[in-house]
XYZ file of C-alpha atoms in Angstrom:
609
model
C -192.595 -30.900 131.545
C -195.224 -31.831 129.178
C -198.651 -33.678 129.947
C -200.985 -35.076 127.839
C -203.913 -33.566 127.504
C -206.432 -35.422 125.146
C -205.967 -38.307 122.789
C -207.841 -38.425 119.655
C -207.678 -42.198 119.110
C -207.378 -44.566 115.679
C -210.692 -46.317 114.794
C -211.071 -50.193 114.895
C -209.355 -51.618 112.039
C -211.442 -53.432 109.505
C -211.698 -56.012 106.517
C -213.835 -56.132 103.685
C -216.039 -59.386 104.011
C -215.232 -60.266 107.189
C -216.974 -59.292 110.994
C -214.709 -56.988 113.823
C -215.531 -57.866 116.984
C -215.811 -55.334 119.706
C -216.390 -56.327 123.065
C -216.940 -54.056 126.464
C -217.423 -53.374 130.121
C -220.867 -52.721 131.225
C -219.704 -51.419 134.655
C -217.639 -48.765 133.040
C -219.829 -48.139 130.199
C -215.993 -48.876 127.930
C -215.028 -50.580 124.831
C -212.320 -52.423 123.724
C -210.880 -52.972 120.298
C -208.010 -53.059 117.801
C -205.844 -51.094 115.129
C -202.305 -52.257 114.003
C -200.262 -53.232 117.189
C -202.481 -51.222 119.910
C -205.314 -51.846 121.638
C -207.804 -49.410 122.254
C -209.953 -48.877 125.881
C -212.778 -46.318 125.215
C -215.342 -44.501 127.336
C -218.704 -44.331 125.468
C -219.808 -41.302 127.399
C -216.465 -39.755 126.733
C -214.810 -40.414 123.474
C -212.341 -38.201 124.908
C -211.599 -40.887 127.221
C -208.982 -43.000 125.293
C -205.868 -45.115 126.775
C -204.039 -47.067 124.411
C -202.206 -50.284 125.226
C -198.772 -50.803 122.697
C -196.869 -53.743 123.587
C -198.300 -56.355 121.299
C -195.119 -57.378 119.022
C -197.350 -58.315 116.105
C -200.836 -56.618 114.587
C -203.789 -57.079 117.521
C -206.539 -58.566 116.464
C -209.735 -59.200 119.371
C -209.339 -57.837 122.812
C -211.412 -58.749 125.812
C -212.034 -57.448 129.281
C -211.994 -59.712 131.903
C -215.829 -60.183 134.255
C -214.932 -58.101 136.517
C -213.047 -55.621 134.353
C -210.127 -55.637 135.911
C -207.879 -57.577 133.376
C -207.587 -57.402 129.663
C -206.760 -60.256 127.306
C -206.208 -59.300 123.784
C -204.641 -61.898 120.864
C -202.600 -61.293 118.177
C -201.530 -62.675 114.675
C -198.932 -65.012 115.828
C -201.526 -66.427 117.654
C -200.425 -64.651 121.287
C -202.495 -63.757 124.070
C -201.189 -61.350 126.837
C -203.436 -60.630 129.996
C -202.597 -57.348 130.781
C -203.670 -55.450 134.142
C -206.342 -52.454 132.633
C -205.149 -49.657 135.074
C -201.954 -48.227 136.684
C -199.176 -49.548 134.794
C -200.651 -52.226 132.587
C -198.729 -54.825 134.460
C -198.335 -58.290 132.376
C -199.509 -61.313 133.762
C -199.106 -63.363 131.442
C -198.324 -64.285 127.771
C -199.130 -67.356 126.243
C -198.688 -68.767 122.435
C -201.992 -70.640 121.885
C -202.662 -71.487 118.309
C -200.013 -71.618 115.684
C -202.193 -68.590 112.975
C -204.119 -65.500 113.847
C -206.714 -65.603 116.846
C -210.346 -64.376 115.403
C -211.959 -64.369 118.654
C -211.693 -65.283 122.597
C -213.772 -65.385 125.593
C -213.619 -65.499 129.324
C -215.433 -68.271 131.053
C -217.835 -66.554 133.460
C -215.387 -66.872 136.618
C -212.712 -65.422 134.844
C -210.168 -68.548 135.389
C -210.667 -69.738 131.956
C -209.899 -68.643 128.395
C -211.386 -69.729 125.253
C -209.575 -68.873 121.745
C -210.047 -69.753 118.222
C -208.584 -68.647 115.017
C -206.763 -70.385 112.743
C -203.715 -72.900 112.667
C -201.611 -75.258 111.430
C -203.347 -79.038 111.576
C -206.589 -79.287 113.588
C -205.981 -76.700 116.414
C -208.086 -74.110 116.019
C -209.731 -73.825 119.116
C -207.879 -73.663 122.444
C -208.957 -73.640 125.955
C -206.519 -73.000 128.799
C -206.257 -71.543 132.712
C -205.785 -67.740 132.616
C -202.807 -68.253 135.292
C -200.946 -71.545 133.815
C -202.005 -71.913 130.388
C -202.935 -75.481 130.903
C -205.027 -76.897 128.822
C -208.916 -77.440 129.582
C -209.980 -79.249 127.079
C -209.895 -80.970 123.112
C -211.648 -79.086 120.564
C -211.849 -81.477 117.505
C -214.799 -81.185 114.877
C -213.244 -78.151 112.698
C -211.066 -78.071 109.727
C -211.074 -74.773 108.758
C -210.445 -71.101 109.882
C -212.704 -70.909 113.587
C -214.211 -67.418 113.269
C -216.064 -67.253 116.540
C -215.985 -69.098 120.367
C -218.455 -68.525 123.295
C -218.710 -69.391 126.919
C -221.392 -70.139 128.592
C -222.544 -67.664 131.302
C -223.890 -69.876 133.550
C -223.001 -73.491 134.552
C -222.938 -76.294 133.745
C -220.200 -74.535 131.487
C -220.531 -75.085 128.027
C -218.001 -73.991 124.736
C -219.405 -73.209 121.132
C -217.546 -72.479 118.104
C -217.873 -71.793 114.761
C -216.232 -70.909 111.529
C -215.415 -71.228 107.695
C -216.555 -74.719 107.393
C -219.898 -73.671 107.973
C -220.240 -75.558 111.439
C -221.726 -74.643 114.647
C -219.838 -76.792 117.058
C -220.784 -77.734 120.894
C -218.504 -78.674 123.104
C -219.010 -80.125 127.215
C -216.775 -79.674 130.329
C -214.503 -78.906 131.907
C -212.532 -80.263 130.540
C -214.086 -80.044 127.339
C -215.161 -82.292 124.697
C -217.298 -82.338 121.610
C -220.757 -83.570 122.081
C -222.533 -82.410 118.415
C -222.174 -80.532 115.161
C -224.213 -78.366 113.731
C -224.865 -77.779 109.822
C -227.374 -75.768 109.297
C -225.896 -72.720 107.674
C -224.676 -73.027 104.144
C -221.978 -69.942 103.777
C -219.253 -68.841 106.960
C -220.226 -68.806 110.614
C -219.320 -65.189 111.714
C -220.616 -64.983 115.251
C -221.982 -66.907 117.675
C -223.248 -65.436 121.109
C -224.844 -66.789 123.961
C -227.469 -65.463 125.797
C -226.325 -63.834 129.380
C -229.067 -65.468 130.954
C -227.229 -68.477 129.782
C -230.221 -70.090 128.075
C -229.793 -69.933 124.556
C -227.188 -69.277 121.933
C -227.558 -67.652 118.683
C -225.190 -67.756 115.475
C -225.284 -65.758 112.340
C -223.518 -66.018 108.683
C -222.609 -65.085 105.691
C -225.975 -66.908 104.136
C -227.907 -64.165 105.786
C -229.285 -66.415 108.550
C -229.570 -66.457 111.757
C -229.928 -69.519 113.941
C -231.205 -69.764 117.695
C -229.826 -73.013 119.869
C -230.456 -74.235 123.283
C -227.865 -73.650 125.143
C -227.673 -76.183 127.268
C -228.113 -79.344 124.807
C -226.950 -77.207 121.632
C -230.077 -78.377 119.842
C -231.784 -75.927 117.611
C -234.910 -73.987 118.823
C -235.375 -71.159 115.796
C -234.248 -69.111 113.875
C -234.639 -65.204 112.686
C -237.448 -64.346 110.497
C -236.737 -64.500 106.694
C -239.107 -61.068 106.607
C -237.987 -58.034 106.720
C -234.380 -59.740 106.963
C -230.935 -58.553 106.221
C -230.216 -58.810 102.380
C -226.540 -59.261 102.764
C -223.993 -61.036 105.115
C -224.750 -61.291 108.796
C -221.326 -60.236 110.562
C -221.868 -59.758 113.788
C -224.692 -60.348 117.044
C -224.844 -58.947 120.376
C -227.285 -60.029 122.889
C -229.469 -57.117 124.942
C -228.971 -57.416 128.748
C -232.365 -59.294 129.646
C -232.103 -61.604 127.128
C -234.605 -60.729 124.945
C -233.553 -59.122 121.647
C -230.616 -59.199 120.011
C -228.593 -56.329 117.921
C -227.236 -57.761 113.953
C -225.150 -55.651 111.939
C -224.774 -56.638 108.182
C -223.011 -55.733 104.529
C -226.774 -54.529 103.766
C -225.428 -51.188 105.728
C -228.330 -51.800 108.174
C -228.501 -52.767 111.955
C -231.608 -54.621 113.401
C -233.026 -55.143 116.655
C -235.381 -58.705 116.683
C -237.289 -59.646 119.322
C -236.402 -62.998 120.335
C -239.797 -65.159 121.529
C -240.806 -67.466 123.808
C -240.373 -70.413 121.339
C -237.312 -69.406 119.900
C -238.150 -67.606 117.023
C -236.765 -63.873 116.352
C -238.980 -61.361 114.497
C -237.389 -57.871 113.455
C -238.784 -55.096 115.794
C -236.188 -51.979 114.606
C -233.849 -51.467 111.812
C -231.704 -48.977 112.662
C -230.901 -46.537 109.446
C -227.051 -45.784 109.782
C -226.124 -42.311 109.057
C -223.787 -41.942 105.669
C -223.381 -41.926 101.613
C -224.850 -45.173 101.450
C -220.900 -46.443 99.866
C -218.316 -49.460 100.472
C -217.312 -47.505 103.680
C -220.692 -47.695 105.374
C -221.131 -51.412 105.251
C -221.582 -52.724 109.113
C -218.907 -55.164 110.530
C -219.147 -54.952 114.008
C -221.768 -54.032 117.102
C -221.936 -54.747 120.658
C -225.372 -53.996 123.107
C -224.219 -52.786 126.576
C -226.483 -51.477 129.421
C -228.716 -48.690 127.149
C -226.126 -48.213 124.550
C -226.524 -49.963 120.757
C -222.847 -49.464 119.078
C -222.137 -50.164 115.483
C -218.841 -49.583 113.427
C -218.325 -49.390 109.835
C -216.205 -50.631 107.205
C -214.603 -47.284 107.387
C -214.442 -47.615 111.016
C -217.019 -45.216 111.693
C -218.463 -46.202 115.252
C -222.366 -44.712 115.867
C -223.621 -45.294 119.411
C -227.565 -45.393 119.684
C -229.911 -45.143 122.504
C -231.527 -48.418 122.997
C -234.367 -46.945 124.794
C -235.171 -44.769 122.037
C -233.365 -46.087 118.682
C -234.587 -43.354 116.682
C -233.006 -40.822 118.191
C -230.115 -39.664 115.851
C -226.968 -41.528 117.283
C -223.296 -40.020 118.256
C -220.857 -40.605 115.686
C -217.167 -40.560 115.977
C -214.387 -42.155 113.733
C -210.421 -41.357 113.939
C -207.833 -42.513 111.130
C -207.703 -46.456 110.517
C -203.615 -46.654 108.966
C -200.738 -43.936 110.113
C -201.220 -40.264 109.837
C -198.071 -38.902 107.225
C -199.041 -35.105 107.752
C -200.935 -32.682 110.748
C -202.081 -29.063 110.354
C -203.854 -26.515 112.447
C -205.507 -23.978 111.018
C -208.009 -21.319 111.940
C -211.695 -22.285 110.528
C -214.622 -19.603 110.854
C -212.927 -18.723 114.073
C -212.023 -21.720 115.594
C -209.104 -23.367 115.755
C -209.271 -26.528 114.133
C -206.231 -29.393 113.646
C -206.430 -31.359 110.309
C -204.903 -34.629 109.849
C -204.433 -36.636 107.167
C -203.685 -40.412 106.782
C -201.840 -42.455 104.106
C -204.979 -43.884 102.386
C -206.215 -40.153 102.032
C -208.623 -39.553 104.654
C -208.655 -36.288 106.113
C -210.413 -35.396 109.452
C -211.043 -32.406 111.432
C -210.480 -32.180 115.355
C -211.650 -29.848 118.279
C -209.617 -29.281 120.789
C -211.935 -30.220 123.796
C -214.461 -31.690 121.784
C -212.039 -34.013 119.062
C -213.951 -35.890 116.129
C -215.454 -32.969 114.060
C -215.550 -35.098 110.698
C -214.171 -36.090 108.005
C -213.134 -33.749 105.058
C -214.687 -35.621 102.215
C -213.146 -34.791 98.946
C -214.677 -35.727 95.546
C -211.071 -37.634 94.344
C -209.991 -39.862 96.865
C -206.990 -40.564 96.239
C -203.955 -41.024 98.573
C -202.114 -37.954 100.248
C -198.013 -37.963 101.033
C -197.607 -34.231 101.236
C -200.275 -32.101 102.946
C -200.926 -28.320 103.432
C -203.364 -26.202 104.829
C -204.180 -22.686 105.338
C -207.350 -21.017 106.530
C -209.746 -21.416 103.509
C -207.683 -23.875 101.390
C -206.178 -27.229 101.234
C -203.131 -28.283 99.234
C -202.175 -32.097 98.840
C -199.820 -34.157 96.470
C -200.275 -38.241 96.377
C -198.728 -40.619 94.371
C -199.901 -39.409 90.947
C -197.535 -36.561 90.229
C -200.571 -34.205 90.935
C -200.886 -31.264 92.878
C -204.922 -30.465 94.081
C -205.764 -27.416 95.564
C -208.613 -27.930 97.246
C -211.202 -25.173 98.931
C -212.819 -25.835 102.518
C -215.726 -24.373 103.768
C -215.546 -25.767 107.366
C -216.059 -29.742 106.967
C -216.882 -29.630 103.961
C -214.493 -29.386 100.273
C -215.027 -27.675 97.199
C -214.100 -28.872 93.775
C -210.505 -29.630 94.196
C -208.464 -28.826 90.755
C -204.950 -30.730 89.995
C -201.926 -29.368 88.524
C -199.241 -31.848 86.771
C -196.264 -31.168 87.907
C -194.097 -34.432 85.822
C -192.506 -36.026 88.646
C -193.613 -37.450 92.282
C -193.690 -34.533 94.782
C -191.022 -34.698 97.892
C -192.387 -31.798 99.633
C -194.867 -29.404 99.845
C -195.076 -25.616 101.228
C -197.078 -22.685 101.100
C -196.228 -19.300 101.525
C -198.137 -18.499 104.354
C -198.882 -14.530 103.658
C -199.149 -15.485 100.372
C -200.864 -18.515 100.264
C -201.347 -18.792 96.276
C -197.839 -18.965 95.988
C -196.470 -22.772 96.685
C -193.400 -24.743 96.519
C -192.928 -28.179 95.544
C -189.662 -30.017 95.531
C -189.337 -33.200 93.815
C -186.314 -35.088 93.824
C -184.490 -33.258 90.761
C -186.210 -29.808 90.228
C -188.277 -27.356 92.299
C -190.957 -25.797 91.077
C -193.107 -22.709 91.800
C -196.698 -22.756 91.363
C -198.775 -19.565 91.551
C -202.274 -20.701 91.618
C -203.092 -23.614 89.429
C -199.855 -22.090 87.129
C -196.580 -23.459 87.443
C -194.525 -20.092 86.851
C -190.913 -21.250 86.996
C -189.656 -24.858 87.469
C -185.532 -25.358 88.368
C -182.918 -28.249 87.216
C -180.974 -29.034 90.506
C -177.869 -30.604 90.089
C -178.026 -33.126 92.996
C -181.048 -35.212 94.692
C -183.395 -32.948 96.481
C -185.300 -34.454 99.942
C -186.858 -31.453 101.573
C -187.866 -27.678 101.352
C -190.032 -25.159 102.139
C -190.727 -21.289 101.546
C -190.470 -17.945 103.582
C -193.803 -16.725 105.275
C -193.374 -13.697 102.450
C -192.551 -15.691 99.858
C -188.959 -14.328 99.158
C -186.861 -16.954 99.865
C -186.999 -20.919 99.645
C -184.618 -23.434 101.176
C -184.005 -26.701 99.640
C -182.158 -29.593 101.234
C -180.591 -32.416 99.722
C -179.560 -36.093 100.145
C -175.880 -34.676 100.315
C -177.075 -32.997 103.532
C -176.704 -29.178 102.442
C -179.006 -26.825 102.684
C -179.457 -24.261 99.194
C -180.844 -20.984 99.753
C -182.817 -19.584 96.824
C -184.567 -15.554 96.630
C -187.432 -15.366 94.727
C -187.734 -12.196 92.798
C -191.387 -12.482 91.205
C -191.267 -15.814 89.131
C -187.583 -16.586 89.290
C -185.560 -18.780 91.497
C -181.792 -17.784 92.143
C -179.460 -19.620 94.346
C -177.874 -17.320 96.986
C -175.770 -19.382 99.701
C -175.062 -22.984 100.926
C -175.208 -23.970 104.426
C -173.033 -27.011 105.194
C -173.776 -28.386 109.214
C -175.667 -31.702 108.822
C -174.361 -35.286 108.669
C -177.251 -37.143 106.677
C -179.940 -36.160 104.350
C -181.923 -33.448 104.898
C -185.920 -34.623 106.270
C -187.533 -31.553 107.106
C -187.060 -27.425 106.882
C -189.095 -24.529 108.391
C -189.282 -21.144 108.927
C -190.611 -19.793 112.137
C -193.519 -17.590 111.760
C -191.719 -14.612 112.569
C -188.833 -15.424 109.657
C -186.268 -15.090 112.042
C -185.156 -18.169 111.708
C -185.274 -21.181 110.341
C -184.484 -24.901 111.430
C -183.615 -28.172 109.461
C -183.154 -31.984 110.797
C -181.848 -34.838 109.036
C -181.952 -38.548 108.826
C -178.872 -38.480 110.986
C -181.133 -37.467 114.185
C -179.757 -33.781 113.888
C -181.361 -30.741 114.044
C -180.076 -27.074 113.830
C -181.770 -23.468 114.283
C -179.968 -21.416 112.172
C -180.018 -17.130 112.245
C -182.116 -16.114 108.701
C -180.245 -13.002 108.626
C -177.058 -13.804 109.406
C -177.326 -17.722 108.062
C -174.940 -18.963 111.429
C -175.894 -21.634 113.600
C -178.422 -19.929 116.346
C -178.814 -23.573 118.386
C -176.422 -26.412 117.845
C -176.138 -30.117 119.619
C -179.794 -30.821 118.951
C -178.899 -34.785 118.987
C -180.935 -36.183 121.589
C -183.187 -38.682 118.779
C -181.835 -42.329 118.565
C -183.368 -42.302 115.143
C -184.131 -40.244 111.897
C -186.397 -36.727 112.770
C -189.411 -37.072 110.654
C -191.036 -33.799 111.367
C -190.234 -30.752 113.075
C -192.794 -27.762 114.246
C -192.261 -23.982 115.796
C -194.309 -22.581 118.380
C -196.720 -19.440 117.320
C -194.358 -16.921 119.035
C -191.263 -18.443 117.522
C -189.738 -18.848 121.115
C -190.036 -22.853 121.054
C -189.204 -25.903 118.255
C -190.446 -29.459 118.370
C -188.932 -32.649 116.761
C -190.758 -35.360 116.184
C -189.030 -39.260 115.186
C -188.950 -42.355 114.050
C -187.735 -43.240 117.816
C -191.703 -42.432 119.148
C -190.180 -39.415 120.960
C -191.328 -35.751 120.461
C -188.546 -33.637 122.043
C -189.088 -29.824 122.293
C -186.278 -27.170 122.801
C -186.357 -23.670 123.859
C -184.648 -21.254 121.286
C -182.812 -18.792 123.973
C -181.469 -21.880 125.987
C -178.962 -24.475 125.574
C -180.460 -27.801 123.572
C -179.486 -29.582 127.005
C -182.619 -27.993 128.646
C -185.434 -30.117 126.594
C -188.491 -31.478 127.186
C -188.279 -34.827 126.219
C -192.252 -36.921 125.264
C -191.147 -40.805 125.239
C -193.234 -42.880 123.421
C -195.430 -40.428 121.997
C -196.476 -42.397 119.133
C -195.896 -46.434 118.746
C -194.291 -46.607 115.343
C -193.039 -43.401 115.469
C -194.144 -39.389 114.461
C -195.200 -38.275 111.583
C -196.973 -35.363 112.247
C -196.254 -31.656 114.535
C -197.754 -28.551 114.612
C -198.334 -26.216 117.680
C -202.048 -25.033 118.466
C -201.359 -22.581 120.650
C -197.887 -21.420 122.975
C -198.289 -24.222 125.293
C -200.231 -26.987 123.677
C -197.580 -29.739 121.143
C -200.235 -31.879 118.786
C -198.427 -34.747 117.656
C -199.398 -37.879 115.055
C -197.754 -41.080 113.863
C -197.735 -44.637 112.622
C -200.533 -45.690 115.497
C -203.049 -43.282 113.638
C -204.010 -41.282 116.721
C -203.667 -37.805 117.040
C -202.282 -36.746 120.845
C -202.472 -33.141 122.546
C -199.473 -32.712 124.978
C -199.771 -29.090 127.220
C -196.321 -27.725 128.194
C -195.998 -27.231 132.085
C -193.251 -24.913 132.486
């Protein structure tokens, strides 16, 4: 029986130039937001808190809690939205197709009986308003012919709708059912976000031209605007209104936040601008922010999310980030004395989690370039991208030396260290292997067929490789030469993944053809056979410390785990470990299974025997 333990969740997927926008749930101090097909529910007093939500068929793009928190509706790019029930078993109430593009943003009217939407579409309909039950329509939304960014609803009756978007409009609409009453022009670059008050008395929207403009909200007319002085110097993305009304929260491409004051006659005047932690790069551009009870939260173009203290902004805030695209590779390794799991992502970011405490940074490396193969040992990192390189890169806890490369001619396929040993290190590409001691490639093989997989004794006195053909070569390594000993014939399909367990007793391979075997390393026989309980190709595989257990990880989202001494039969099966599928396995201790994948989080299951 496994159970999971903690989730290290993905971080809020983002785009250059254009505003995310987060939204949450004062009562349970959560957030909401989106990466790829899941949507994200977050604690901000415990980031530890995560529970993920998968059953969008296209990428999510805005999520929304219902007022009273109970429901969820979150949109897609096929211009869905499901309302989902937030607890239990996430029961579907309903699923509606409302514009014909991607939705940018939707609201719930204050009663929670109405939904607003906008996005973008074929024709004129870019706005929709409909009945959260029936999907009828409340309304016509005509006035924009472009890409609608942003919609509001009014808190407070007599209900009012206003939208905004690429055509530079602020648009006010009157109902139910709603119709347009006026247009307004006074920004000259997009409309990113436009908020109303929850007070219900004025509305506010901000845009690219680095303006912000304060309306009334009940005959749309405008009242002010934010102060030119002291201003943001870059595009205005996003605006979140403080509880009472008062002040609201900006976030901009300047990399700064700022808190205005918003006066009696309309007028907003900056009172704090909020310094954001970071290099001061692309990454740390803001995008998206959201003021709830005394928390100020901000995220990042590299999806960092910083949570300050409203009361006293310059307090330093709590940061935490998680991987934005799929994780391809997962390590654990001890660090100063404390075990730490490192996982790495397919655009090259590398971060380092706790167990019981989970964001503890970001590994930042000097050459960012992308990482297929990953490898890790206590004081080193080695990774291979798609540059024929090999860097070996020193850590000294979060942060990384100066990493060196080593050209190796051809794309790497796999990756291994010897794990006594650790200067010595294997790398299979698809038609030679080659052994690298150091930064010095010391003997490099012609194979004569296609080679997908490999890896290297703990020792370093034997390496397996496996090939398309699905065979498995045995090689001993006497100093710097390579010599072919035996071929083990079992598997069906091409060969993903090899390992030793840690007490080279044995070793186990899996192949595209869902197989796996554990195989004697003395004897080379078949120790456990009729591992074929995957519906799809095993993308990873990972032994337990004391060599007594084996987990397979695969494209079908399962992680299944076997015990070495008993009949494959007896598994634990994890179903629907990862959306997309897993990527990524490594044991942290006996009875904890950390698994990755295509979703980008990071999950800790504990074994419950």
């Amino acid at each position: 029986m496994a159970e999971l333990s903690e989730t290290y969740a993905c971080a809020p997927s983002t785009e250059r130039g254009r505003g995310i926008l987060i939204s949450g749930d004062p009562k349970t101090n959560s957030i909401v937001y989106t990466n790829g097909r899941s949507v994200i529910i977050r604690r901000l007093d415990a980031p530890l808190e995560a529970s993920i939500y998968g059953e969008h068929a296209y990428q999510a793009t805005v999520a929304r809690f219902s007022p009273n928190g109970e429901w969820i509706a979150s949109a897609d790019l096929s211009g869905t939205v499901r309302i989902w029930g937030r607890h239990g078993d996430r029961v579907l109430k309903n699923e509606f197709r409302v514009l014909s593009g991607r939705i940018d943003d939707l609201q719930w009217s204050p009663d929670g009986l109405r939904i607003v939407a906008s996005g973008d579409g074929k024709g004129k309909s870019f706005v929709r308003a409909f009945m959260w039950d029936s999907g009828t329509n409340v309304g016509e939304f005509d006035g924009h012919s472009r890409r609608v960014l942003s919609c509001a609803f009014k808190p407070t009756r007599p209900f009012r709708i206003v939208t905004c978007g690429e055509d530079f409009l602020v648009n006010f609409y009157e109902g139910p059912p709603f119709k347009f009453k006026l247009s307004q022009r006074e920004h000259s670059n997009f409309v990113n976000c436009a908020r109303f008050s929850p007070d219900g008395t004025k509305f506010i929207s901000v845009s690219s031209d680095k303006k912000g403009i304060i309306y009334d909200a009940k005959t749309g007319e405008k009242i002010g605007e934010l102060s030119m002085e002291d201003g943001h110097k870059g595009s205005i993305y996003a605006v979140s209104w403080s509880t009472d009304s008062k002040k609201v929260l900006t976030v901009s491409a300047d990399k700064t936040a700022k808190i205005w004051e918003i006066m009696e006659n309309g007028n907003g005047k900056v009172k704090t601008t909020l310094a954001c932690p970071g290099s001061g790069g692309l990454d740390d551009m803001l995008v998206g922010c959201l003021w709830q009870n005394d928390h100020l939260v901000t995220v990042s173009l590299g999806g960092m999310i910083n949570i300050y203290s409203a009361t006293d902004p310059d307090k330093t805030p709590i940061s935490f980030s998680g991987h934005m695209k799929s994780i391809t590779a997962l390590a654990c390794t001890l660090q100063s004395g404390e075990k730490a799991i490192l996982s790495s992502s397919y655009d090259g970011v590398i971060i380092r989690w706790i167990q019981g405490i989970g964001y503890g940074g970001r590994l930042a490396r000097k050459d960012n370039t992308q990482i297929k193969c990953f490898a890790a040992v206590e004081e080193e990192l080695v990774t291979s991208g798609f540059d024929n390189k090999i860097w070996r890169i020193p850590l000294n806890g979060d942060q990384c030396g100066n990493a060196e490369p080593v050209d190796v001619g051809s794309q790497p396929k796999d990756l291994n260290l010897a794990v006594q040993t650790p200067e010595l290190a294997l790398v299979s590409t698809d038609s030679e292997i080659i052994m690298l001691r150091g930064l010095q490639v010391v003997s490099t093989i012609k194979l004569g067929y296609s080679a997908t997989a490999s890896t290297i004794s703990p020792d370093g006195s034997e390496a397996i490789v496996g090939g398309q053909d699905g065979k498995l070569h045995i090689y001993s390594i006497d100093g710097d030469s390579l010599k072919e000993e035996a071929v083990l014939e079992k598997h069906r399909g091409s060969i993903t993944v090899i390992r030793y367990s840690p007490d080279a007793s044995m070793f186990a391979s899996a192949d595209a053809n869902r197989e796996a075997v554990v195989w004697d390393h003395v004897s080379r026989e078949v120790k456990l056979k009729n591992m074929l309980y995957h519906t799809a190709r095993i993308n990873c595989l990972a032994w337990s410390p004391d060599s007594h257990l084996i987990a397979t990880g695969s494209l079908d989202t399962c992680v299944i785990i076997y015990e070495v001494d008993k009949p494959a039969s007896s598994r634990i099966t994890i179903k629907g470990a990862h959306l997309g599928g897993v990527y990524g396995l490594t044991f942290s201790n006996e009875n904890s299974v950390v698994s990755a994948g295509e979703d980008a989080c990071v999950r800790v299951w504990r074994l419950v025997q």
